[in-house]
Coordinates of C-alpha atoms in Angstrom, one line a residue:
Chain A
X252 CA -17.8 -16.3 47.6
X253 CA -19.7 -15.3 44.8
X254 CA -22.3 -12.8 44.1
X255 CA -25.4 -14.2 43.7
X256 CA -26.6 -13.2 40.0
X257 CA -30.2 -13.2 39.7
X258 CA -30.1 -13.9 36.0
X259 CA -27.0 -14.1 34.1
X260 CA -26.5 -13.7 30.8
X261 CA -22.7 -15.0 30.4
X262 CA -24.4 -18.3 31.2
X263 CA -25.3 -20.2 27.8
X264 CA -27.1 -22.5 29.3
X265 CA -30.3 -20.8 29.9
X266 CA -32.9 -23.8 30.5
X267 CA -33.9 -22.8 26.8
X268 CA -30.9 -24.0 26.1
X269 CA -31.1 -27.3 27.6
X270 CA -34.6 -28.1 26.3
X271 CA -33.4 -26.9 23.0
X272 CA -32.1 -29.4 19.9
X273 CA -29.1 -27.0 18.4
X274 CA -25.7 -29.2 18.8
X275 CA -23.7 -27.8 21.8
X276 CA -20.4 -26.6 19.6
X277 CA -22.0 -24.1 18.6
X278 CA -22.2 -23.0 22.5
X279 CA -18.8 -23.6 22.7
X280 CA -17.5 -22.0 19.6
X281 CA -18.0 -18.5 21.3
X282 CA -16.5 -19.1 24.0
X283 CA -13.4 -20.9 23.2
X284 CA -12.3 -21.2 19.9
X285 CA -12.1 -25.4 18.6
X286 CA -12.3 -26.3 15.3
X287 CA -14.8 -29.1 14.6
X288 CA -12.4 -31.5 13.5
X289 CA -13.5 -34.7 11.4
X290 CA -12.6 -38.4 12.2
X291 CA -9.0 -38.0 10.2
X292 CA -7.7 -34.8 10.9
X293 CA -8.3 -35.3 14.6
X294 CA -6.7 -38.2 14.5
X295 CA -3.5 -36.8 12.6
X296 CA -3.9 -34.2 14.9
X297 CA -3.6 -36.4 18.0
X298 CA -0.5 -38.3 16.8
X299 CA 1.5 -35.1 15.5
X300 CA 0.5 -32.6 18.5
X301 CA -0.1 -33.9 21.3
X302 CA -1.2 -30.6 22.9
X303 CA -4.9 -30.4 20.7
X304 CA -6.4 -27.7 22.8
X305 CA -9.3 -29.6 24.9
X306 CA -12.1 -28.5 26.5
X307 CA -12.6 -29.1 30.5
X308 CA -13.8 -27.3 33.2
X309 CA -11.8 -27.0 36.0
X310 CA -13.3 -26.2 40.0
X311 CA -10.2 -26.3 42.6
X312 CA -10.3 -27.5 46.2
X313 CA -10.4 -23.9 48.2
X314 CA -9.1 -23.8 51.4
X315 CA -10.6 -22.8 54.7
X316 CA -9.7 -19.2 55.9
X317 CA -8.2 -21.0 58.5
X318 CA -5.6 -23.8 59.3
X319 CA -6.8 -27.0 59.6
X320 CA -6.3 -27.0 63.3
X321 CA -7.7 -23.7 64.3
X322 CA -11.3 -25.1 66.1
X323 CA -9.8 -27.1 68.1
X324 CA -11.1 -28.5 70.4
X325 CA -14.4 -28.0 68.7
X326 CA -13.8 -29.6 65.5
X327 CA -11.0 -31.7 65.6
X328 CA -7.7 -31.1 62.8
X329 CA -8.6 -35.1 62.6
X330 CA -11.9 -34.4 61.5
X331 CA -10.8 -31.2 58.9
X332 CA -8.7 -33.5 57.1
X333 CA -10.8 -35.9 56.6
X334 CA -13.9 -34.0 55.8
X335 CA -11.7 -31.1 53.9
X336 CA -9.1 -33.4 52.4
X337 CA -11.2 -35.8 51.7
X338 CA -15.0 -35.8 51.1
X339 CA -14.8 -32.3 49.9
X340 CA -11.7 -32.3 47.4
X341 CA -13.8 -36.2 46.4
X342 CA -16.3 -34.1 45.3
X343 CA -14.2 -31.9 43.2
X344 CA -12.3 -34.6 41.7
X345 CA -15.6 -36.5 41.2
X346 CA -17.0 -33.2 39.2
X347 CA -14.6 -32.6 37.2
X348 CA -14.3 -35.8 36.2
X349 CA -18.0 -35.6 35.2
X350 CA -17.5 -32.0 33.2
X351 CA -14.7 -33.5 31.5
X352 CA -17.2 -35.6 29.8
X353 CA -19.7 -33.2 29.7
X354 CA -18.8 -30.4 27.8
X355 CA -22.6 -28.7 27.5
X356 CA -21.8 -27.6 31.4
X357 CA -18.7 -25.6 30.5
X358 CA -18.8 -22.2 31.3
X359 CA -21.2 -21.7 33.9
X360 CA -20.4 -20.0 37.2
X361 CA -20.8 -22.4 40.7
X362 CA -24.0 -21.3 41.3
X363 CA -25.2 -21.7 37.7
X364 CA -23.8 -25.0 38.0
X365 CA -25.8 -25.6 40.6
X366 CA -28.9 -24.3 39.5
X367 CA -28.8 -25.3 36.1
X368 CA -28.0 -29.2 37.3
X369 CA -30.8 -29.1 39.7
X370 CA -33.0 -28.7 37.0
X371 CA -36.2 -27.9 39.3
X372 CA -36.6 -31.2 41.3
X373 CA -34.9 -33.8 38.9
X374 CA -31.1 -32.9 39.9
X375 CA -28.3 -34.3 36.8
X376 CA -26.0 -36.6 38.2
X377 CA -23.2 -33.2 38.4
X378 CA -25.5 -32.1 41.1
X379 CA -24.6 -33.8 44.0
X380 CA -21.1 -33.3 43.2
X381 CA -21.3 -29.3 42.2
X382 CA -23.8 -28.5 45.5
X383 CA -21.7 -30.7 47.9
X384 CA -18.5 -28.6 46.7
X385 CA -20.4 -25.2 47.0
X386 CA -22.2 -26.5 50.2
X387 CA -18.5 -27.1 52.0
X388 CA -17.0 -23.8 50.7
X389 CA -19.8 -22.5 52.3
X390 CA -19.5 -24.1 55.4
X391 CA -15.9 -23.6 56.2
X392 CA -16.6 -20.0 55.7
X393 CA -19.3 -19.9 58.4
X394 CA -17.3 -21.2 60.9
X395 CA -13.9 -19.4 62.5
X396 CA -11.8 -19.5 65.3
X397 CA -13.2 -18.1 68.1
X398 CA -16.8 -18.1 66.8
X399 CA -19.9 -18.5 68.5
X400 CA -20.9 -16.1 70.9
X401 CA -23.7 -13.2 69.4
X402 CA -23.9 -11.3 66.5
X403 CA -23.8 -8.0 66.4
X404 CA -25.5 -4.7 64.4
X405 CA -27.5 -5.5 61.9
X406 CA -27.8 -9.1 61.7
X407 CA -28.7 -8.9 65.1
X408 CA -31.0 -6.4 64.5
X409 CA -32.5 -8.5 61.4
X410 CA -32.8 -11.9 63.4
X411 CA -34.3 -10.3 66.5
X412 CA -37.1 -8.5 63.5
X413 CA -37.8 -12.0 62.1
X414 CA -37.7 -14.4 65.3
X415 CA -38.5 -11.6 68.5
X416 CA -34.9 -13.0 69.5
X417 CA -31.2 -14.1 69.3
X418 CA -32.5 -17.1 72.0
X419 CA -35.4 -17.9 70.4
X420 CA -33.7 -18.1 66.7
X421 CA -30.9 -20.4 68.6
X422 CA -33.6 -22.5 70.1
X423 CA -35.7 -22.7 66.5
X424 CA -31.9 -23.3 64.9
X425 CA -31.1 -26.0 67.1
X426 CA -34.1 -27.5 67.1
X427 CA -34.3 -27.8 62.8
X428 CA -30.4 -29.6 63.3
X429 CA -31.9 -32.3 65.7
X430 CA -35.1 -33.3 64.2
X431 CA -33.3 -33.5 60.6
X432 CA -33.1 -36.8 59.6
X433 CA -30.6 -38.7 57.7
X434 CA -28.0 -36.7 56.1
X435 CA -28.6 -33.0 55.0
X436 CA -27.9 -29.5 56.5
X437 CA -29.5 -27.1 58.1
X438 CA -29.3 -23.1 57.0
X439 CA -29.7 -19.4 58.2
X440 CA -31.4 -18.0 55.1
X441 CA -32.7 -14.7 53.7
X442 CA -35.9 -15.2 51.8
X443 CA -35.8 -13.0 48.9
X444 CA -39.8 -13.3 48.0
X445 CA -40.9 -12.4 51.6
X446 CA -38.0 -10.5 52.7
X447 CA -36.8 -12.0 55.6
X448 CA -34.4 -14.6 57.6
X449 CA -35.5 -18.3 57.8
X450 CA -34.2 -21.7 59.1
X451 CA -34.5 -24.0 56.0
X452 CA -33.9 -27.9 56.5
X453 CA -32.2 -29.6 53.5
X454 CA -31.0 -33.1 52.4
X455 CA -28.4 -34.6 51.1
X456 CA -26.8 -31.8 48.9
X457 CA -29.9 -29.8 48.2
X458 CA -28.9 -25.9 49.3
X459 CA -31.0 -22.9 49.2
X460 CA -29.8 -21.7 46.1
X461 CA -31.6 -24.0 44.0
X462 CA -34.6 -21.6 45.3
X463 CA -33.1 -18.4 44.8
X464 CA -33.1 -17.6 48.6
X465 CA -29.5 -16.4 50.0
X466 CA -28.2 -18.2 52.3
X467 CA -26.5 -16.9 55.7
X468 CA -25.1 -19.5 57.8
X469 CA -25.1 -23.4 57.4
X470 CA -24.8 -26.7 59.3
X471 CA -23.4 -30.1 57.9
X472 CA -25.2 -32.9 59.4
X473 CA -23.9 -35.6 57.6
X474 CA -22.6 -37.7 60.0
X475 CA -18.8 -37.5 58.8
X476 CA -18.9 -33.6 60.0
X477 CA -19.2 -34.9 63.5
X478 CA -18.6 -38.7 63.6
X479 CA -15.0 -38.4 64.6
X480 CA -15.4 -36.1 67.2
X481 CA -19.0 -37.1 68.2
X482 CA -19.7 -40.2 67.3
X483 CA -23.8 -40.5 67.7
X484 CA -24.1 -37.2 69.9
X485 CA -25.8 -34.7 67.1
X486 CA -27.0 -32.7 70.0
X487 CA -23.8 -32.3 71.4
X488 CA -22.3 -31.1 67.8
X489 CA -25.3 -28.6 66.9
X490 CA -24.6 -27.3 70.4
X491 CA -21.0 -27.0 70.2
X492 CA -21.3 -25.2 66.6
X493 CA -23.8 -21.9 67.9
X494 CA -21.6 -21.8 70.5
X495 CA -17.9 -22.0 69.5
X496 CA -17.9 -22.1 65.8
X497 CA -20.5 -20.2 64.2
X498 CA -18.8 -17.1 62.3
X499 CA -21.7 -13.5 62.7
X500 CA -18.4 -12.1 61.0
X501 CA -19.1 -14.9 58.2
X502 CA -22.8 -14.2 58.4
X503 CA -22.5 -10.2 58.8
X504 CA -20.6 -10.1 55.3
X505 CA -23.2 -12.2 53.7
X506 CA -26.1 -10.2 55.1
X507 CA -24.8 -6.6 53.6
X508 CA -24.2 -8.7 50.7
X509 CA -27.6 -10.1 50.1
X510 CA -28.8 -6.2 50.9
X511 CA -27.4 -5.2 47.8
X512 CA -30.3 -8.1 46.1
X513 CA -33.0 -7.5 48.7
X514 CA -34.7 -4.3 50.0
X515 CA -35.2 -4.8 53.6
X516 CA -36.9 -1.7 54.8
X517 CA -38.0 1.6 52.7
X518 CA -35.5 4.1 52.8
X519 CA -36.6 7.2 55.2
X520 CA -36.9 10.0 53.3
X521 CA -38.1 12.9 55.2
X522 CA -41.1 14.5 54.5
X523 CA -41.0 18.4 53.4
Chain B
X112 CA -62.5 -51.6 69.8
X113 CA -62.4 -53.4 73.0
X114 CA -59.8 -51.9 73.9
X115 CA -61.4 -48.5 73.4
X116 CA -63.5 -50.0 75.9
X117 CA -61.5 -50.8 78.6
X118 CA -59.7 -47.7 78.8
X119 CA -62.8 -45.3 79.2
X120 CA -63.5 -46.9 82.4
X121 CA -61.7 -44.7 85.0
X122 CA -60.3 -47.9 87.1
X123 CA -58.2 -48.6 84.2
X124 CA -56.5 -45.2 83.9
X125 CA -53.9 -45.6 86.6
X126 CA -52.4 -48.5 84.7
X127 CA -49.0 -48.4 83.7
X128 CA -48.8 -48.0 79.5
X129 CA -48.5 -51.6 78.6
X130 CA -51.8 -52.6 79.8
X131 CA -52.9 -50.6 77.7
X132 CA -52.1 -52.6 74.9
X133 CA -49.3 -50.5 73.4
X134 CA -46.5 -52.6 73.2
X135 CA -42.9 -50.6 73.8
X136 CA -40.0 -51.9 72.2
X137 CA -36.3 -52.7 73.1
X138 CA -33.3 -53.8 71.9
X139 CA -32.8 -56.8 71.2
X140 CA -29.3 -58.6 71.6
X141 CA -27.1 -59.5 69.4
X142 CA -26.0 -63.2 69.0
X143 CA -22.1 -62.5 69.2
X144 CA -19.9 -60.3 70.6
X145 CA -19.1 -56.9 69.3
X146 CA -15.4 -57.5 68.8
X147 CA -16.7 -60.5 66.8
X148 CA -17.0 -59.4 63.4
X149 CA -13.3 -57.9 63.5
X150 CA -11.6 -57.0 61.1
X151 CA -14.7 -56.6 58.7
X152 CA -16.5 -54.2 61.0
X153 CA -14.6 -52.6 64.4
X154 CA -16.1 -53.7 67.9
X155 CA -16.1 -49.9 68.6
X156 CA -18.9 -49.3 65.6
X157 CA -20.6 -52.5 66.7
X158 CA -20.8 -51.3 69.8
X159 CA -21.8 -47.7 69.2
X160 CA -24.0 -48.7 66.0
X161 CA -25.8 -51.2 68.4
X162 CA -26.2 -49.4 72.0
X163 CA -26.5 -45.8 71.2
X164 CA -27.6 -45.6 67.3
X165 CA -30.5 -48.4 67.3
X166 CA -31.3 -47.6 70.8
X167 CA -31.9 -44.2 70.0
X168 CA -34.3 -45.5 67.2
X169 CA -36.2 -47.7 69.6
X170 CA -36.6 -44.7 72.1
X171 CA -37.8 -42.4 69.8
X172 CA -40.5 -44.9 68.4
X173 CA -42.2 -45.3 71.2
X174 CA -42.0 -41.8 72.1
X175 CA -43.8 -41.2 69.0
X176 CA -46.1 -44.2 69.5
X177 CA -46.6 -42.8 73.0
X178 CA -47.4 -39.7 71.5
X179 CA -49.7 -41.3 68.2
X180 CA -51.4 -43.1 70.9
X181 CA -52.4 -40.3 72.7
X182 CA -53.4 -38.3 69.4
X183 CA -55.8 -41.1 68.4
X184 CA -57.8 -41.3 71.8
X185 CA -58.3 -37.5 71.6
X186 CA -59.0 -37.6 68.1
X187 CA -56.5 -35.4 67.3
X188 CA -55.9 -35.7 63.0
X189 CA -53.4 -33.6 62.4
X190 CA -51.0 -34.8 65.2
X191 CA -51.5 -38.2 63.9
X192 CA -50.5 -37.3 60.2
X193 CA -47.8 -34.9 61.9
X194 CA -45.8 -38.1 64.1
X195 CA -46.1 -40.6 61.0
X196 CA -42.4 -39.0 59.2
X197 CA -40.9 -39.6 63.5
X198 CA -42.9 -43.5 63.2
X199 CA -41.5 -44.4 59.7
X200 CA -38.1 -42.6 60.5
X201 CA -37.8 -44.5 64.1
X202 CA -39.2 -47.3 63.2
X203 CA -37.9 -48.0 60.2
X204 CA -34.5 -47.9 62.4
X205 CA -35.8 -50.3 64.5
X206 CA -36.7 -52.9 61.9
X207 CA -34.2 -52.5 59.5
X208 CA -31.2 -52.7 62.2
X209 CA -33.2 -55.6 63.7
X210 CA -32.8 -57.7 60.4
X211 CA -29.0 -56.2 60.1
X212 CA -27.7 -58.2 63.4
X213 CA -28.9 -61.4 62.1
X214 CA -27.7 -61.0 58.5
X215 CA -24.1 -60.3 60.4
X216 CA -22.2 -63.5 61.2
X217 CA -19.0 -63.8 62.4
X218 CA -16.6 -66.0 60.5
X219 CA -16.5 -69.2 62.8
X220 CA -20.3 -69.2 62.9
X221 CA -20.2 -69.5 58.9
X222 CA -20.6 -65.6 58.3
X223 CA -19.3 -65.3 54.6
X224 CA -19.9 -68.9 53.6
X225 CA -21.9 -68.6 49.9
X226 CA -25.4 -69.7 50.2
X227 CA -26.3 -73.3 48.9
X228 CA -29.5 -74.6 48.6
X229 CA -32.0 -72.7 47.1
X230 CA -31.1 -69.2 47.5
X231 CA -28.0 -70.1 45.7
X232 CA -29.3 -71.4 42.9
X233 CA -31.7 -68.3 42.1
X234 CA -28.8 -66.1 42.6
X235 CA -27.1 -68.0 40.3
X236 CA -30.0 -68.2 38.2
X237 CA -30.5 -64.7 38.3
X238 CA -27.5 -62.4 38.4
X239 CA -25.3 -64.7 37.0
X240 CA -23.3 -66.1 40.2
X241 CA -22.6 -64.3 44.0
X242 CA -19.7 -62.2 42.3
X243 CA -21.8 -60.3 40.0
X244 CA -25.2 -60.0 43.2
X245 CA -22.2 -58.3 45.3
X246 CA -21.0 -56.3 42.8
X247 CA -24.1 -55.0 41.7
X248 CA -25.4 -54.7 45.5
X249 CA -21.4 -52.6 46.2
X250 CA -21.9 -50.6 43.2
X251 CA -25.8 -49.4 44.3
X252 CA -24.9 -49.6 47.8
X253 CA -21.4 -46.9 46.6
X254 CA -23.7 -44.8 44.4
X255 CA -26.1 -44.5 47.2
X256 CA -25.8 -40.4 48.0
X257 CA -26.3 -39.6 51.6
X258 CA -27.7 -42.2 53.7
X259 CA -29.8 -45.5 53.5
X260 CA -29.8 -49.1 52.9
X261 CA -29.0 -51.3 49.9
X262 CA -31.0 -54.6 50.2
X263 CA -31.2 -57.8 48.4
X264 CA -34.9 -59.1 48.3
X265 CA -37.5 -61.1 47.0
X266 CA -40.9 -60.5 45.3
X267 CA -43.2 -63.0 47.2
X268 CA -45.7 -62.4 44.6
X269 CA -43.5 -62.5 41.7
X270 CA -40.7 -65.4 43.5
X271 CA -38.1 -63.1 42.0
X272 CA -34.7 -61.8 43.6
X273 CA -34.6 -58.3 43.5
X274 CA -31.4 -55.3 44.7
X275 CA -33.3 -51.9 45.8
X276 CA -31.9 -49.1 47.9
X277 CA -33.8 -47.3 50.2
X278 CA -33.0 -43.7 50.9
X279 CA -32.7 -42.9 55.3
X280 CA -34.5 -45.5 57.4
X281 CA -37.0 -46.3 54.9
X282 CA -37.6 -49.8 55.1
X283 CA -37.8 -52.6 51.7
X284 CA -41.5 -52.3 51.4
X285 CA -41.2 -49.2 50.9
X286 CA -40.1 -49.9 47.4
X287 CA -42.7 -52.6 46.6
X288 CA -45.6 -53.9 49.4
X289 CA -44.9 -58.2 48.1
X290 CA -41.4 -57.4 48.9
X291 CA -39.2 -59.2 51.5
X292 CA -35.5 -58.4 52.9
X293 CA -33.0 -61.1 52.6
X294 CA -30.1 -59.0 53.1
X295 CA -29.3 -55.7 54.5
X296 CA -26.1 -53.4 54.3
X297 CA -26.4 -50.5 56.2
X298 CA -24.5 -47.6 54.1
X299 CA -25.1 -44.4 56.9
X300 CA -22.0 -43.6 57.7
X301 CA -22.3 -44.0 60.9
X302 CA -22.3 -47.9 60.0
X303 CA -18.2 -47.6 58.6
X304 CA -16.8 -44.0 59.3
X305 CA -14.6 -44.7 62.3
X306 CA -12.9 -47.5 60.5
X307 CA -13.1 -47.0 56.7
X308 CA -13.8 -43.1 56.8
X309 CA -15.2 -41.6 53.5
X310 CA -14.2 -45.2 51.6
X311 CA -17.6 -47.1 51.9
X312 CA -16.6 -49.4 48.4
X313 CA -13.4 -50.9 50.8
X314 CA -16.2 -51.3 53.6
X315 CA -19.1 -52.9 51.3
X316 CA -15.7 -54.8 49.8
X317 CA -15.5 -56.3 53.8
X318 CA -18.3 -56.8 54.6
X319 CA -19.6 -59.6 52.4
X320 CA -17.1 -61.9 54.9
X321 CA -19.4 -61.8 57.7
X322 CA -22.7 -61.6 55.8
X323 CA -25.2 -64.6 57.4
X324 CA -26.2 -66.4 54.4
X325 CA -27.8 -69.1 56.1
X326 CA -30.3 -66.2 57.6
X327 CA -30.7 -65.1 53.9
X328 CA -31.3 -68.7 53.0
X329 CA -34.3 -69.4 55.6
X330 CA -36.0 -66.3 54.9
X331 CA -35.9 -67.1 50.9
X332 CA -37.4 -70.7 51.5
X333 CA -40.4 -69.3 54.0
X334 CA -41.0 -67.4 50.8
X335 CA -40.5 -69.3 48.0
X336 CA -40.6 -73.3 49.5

């Protein structure tokens, strides 16, 4: 996973830079060094080598930490290679077909991508590719083997601080997944402005991110993450997940993470 | 306010809900077998998409009527603003899937057969001819990110064919009050995944051979005689 950069400044594309008028070679020039060719010598160039150097951006299907039959009987190895092998490596195809005619986008980090695409309410077409890529990263990484069950140490300590208690945060989650509708997922996030865990409801590809919160666990309620396995029964699949599949390993690592970006608590120093 | 009436008189209480005057709903059948539409659409997602997906819709509207219902007679505001995203979510269900079963045909009963009459010649008028409508409908309808509905319509004010997409349950006058639904295709996945998985263009490719024109037709002419 990434580190979530509050501000980045190996990403050109500031949204100065989008509002702005200046060509985008020049953007590129620093960063990868192409010629500006005119009509003729690109031309020549195409027919005598083949190999002009071309600019694309490239995302790769990741795996999940796991084999694709690993939560079974939770989640089927049908429905992993369907939902892994093909929705999510469609998306990545899908984007980089789209940054391959883009070149403006070239450079940015996933979550740039992301942020940069959703451009405050009025997401680029890239967005719904870029999120739903990070989104299933994401959500492969949240589940494991042998999940479920509580967490432990401090994200226990953190969820019983924000909602009085592991039940009552299961009850709350649970609750958010069922009364979602249409397609979207549902998130365990830390809030960075008021400094503590929330369940945030999102649609389609929309991911906390895109509001600079950091997010802990998440749920994909489209229906092709439970369909095969499911059909209709979302209750059954929300269920299932908090209590088989959910990683607090996943969630623990994300949490000391996020620490290093938010101050939870003052630090004790002793008086005198 | 009659009916406000009525109910304040304690005799009337012990009624059961329909007296009331709020009308429940239920599901309505559909006029051919599930295994009917094969191999266009499976029985199996007929049969789910029909008895447990629009059923589900039809219970949880009039929950949430039950519940608006109740919110209005106490006066209660902010419930009522609180249940209308449950009443246009459920309900929407309700009256969009109601118009899918009858624009679904199977092939013996003339589902797939162009439209003549009328409706065809505005299409033709319009888009061109039915290859370039269903097209344009697959290419909205595949475009269409997450879920909702990709209709073909007509302004009643206007007497003008229109294709809109509608995002979730939200039903065609959503995207205009003066228009009416001719044709529905359902696009949640729920509506293809156990046949076509993640390729809806091969399902909205399928589906046009069991589409009930003559439905289509009989709405456009109430509309546009």
């Amino acid at each position: 996973m990434n580190l979530l950069s509050c501000s980045s400044n190996h990403c050109p594309l500031s949204s100065k830079v989008l509002a702005s008028t200046s060509p985008p070679s020049k953007i590129l020039k620093s960063s990868v060094r192409v010629r500006n060719l005119g009509w003729g010598e690109r031309r020549d160039n195409m027919r005598n080598n083949r190999r002009v150097s071309k600019v694309v951006a490239y995302y790769g299907l990741k795996s999940p930490p796991y084999r694709l039959d690993a939560l079974e009987p939770y989640m089927s190895q049908r429905t992993l290679e369907v939902h892994w092998g093909a929705h999510h490596r469609g998306y990545v195809e899908a984007l980089n077909k789209q940054l391959a005619k883009n070149d403006i986008l070239y450079g940015c980090t996933m979550d740039e991508l992301i942020r940069v695409t959703y451009n405050n309410g009025n997401p680029l077409p890239e967005f719904n590719n870029a999120a739903q890529v990070w989104n299933h990263d994401f959500f492969w990484e949240s589940m494991q083997p042998g999940g479920g069950e509580m967490p432990t140490l401090g994200i226990l300590q953190q969820i019983e601080k924000d909602f009085a208690s592991f039940a009552n945060f299961k009850e709350k989650f649970i609750e958010a997944a069922l009364t979602s509708f249409g397609s979207g997922w549902v998130w365990l996030v830390l809030k960075r402005e008021k400094k503590c865990l929330a369940i945030v409801k999102t649609s389609n590809a929309v991911n906390p991110l895109v509001w600079n919160d950091i997010p802990i666990i998440s749920l994909d309620l489209w229906e092709h993450a439970y369909y095969l396995d499911y059909k209709n029964d979302r209750a059954k699949y929300v269920n299932t997940f908090m209590n088989h599949l959910v990683s607090w390993n996943a969630a623990a690592a994300r949490m000391a993470r996020a620490q290093a970006f938010v101050n939870l608590g003052e630090p004790k120093i002793p008086v005198a | 306010m009659a009916l406000r009436t009525l109910v304040t008189r304690k005799t009337l209480r012990t009624l059961p809900l329909g007296f009331r005057g709020l009308q429940t709903f239920s599901l309505p059948d559909l006029p051919y077998d599930y295994g009917a539409l094969e191999p266009a659409i499976s029985g199996d997602i007929m049969q789910i998409h029909h008895q447990k997906h629009h059923q589900a819709y039809i219970t949880n509207y009039n929950k949430a009527l039950e519940q608006l219902d109740g919110a209005i007679a106490k006066g209660d505001a902010s419930t009522v603003v609180k249940l209308q995203s449950a009443i246009k979510f459920n309900g929407g269900g309700h009256v969009n899937h109601s118009i899918f079963w009858k624009n679904l045909a199977p092939i013996r009963e003339g589902g797939g057969e162009p439209p003549k009459g009328s409706l065809g010649w505005a299409i033709d008028n319009h888009f061109g001819s039915i290859d370039a409508l269903i097209q344009k409908m697959n290419a909205e309808g595949a475009a269409l990110q997450g879920s909702g509905w990709v209709w073909l319509g007509v302004d009643k004010e206007l007497k003008r064919l229109v294709v809109e997409t509608t995002a979730n349950q939200d039903p065609l006058v959503t995207k205009g009050p003066s228009l009416v639904p001719l044709l529905g295709i359902d696009v949640w996945e729920h509506a293809y995944y156990l046949q076509y998985k993640n390729v809806r263009p091969d399902y909205l490719k399928n589906i046009w051979k069991v589409i009930n024109w003559k439905y289509a037709s009989e709405v456009f002419e109430k509309e546009c005689p």
